[in-house]
JSON list of C-alpha atoms in Angstrom, two decimals:
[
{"chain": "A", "resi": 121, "resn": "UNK", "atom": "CA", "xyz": [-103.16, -195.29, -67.86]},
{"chain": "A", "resi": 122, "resn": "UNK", "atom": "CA", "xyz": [-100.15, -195.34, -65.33]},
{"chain": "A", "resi": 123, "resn": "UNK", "atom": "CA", "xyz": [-96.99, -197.08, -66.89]},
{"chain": "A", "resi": 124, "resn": "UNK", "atom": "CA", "xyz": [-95.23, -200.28, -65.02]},
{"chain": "A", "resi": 125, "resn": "UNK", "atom": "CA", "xyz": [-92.92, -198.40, -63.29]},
{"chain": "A", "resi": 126, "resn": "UNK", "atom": "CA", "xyz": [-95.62, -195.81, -61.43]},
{"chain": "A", "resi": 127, "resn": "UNK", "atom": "CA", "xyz": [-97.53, -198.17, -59.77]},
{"chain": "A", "resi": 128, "resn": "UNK", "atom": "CA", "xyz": [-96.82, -199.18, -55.99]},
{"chain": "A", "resi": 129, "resn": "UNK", "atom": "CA", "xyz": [-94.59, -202.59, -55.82]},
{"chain": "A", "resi": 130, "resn": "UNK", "atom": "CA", "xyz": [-97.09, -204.11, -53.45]},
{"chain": "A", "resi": 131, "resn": "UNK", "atom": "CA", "xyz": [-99.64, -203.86, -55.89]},
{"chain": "A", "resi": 132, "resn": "UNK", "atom": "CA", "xyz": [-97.63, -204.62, -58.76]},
{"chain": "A", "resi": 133, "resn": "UNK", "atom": "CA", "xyz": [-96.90, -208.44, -57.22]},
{"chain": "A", "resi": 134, "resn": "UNK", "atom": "CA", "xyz": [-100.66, -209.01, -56.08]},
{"chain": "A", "resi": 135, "resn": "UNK", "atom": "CA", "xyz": [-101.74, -207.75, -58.92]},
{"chain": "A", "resi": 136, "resn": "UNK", "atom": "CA", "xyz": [-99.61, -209.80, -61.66]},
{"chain": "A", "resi": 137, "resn": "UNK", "atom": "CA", "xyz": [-96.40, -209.53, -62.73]},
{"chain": "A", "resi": 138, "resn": "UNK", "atom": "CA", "xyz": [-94.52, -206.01, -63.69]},
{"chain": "A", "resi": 139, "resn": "UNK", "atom": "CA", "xyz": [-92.46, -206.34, -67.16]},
{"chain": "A", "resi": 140, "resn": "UNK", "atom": "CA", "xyz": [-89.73, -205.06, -65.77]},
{"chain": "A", "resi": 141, "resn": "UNK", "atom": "CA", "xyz": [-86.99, -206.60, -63.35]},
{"chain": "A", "resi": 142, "resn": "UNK", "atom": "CA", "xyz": [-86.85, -205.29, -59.70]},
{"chain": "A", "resi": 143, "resn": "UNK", "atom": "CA", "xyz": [-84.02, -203.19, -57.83]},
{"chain": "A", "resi": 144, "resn": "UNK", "atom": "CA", "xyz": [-83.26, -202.99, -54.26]},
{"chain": "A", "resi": 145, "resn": "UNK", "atom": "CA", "xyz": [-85.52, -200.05, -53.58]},
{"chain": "A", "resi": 146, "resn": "UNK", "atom": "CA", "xyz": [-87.79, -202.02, -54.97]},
{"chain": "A", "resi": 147, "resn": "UNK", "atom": "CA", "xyz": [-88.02, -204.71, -53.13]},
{"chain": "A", "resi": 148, "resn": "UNK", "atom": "CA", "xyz": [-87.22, -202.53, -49.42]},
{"chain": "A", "resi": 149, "resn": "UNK", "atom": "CA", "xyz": [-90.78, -200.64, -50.24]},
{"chain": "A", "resi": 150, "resn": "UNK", "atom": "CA", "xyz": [-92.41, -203.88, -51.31]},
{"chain": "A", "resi": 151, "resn": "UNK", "atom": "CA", "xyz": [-91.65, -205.33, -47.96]},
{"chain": "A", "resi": 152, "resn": "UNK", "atom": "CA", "xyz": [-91.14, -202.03, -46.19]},
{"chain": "A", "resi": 153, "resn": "UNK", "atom": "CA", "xyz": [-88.00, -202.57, -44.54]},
{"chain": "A", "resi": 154, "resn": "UNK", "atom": "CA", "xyz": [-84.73, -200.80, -44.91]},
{"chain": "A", "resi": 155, "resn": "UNK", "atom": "CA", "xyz": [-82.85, -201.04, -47.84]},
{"chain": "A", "resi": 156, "resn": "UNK", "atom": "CA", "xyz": [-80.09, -202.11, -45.51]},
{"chain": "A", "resi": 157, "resn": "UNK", "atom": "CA", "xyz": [-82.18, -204.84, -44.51]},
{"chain": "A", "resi": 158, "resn": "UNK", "atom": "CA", "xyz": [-82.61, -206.00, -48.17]},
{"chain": "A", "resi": 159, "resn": "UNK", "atom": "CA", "xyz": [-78.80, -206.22, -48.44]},
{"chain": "A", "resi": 160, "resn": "UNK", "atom": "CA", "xyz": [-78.25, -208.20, -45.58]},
{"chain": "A", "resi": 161, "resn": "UNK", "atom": "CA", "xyz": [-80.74, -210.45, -46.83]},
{"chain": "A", "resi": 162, "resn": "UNK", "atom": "CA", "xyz": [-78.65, -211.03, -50.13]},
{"chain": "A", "resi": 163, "resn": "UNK", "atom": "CA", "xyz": [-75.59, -211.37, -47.88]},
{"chain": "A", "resi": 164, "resn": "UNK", "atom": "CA", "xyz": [-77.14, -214.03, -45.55]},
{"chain": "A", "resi": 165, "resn": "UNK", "atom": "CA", "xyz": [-78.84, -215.43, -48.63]},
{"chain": "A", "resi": 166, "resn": "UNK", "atom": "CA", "xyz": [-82.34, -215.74, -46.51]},
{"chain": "A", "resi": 167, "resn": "UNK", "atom": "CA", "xyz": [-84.60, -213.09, -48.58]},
{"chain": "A", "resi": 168, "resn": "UNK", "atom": "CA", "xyz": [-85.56, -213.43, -52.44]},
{"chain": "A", "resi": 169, "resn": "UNK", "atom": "CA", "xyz": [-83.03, -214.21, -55.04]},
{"chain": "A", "resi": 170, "resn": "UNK", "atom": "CA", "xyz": [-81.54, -211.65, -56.57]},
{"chain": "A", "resi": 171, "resn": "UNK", "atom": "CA", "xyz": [-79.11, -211.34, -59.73]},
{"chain": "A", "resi": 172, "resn": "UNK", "atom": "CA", "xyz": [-76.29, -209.06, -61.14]},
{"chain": "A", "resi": 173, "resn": "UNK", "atom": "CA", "xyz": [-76.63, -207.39, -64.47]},
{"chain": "A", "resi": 174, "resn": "UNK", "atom": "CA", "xyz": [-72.91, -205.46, -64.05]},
{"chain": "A", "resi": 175, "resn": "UNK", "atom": "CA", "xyz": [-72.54, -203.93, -61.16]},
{"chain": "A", "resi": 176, "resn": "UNK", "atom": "CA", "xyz": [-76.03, -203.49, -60.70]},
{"chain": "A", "resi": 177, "resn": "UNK", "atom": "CA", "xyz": [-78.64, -206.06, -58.20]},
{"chain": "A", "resi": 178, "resn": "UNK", "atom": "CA", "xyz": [-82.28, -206.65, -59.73]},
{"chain": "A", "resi": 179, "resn": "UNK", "atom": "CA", "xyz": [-84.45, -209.36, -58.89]},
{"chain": "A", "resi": 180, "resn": "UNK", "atom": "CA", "xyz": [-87.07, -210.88, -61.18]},
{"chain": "A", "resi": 181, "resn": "UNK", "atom": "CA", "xyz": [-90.45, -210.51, -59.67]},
{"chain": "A", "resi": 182, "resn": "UNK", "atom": "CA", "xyz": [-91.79, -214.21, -60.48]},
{"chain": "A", "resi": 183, "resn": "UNK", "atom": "CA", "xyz": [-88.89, -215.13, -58.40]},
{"chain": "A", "resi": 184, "resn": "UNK", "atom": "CA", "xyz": [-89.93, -212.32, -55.61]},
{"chain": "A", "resi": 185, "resn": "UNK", "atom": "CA", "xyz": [-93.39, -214.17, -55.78]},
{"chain": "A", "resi": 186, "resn": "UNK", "atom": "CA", "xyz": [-91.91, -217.24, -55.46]},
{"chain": "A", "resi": 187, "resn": "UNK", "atom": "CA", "xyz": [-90.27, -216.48, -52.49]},
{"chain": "A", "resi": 188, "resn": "UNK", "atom": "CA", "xyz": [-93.59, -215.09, -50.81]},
{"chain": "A", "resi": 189, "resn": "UNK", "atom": "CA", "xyz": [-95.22, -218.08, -51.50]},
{"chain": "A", "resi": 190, "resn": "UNK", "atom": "CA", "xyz": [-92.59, -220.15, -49.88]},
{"chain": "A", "resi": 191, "resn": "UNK", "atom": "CA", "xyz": [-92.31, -217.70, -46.82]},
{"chain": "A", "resi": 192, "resn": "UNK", "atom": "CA", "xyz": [-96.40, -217.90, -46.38]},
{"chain": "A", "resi": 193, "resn": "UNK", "atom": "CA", "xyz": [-96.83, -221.98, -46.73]},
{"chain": "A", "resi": 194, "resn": "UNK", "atom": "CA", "xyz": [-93.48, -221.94, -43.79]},
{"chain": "A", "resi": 195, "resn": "UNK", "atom": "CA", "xyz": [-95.76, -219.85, -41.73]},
{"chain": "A", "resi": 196, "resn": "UNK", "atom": "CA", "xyz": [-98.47, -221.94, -42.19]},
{"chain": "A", "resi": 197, "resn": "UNK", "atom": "CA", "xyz": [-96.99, -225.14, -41.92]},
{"chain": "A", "resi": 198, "resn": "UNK", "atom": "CA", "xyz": [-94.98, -223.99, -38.99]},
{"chain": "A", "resi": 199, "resn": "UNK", "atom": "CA", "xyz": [-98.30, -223.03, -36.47]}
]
């Protein structure tokens, strides 16, 4: 049986909820967009929360979910 942290991030979200808090490389192959893009994101504050433990940015996936919810419903309230 794979462990948390060996299956894709994709599935991980669909699928339920890892047990383990999200990095930035994380999230930029969840969404599969630079992880440049997931900074800026932070910086403009207009992608998923994220947190600092230390020096160190990790996002907690029910947040992460809760963002993709809220992106998807925009969408479709939008069209």
């Amino acid at each position: 049986m794979a462990k948390p942290a060996d299956l894709d991030p994709r599935a991980a979200l669909r699928g339920g909820l890892p047990d383990r808090y999200l990095t930035p490389d994380d999230i930029a192959e969840m969404f599969e967009v630079p992880l440049e893009t997931v900074y800026q994101w932070r910086k403009k504050r207009t992608g998923p929360p994220g947190f600092r433990i230390g020096k160190h940015l990790r996002y907690d996936p029910a947040d992460v979910r809760a963002y993709v919810d809220q992106r998807k419903h925009a969408d479709t309230t939008a069209a």
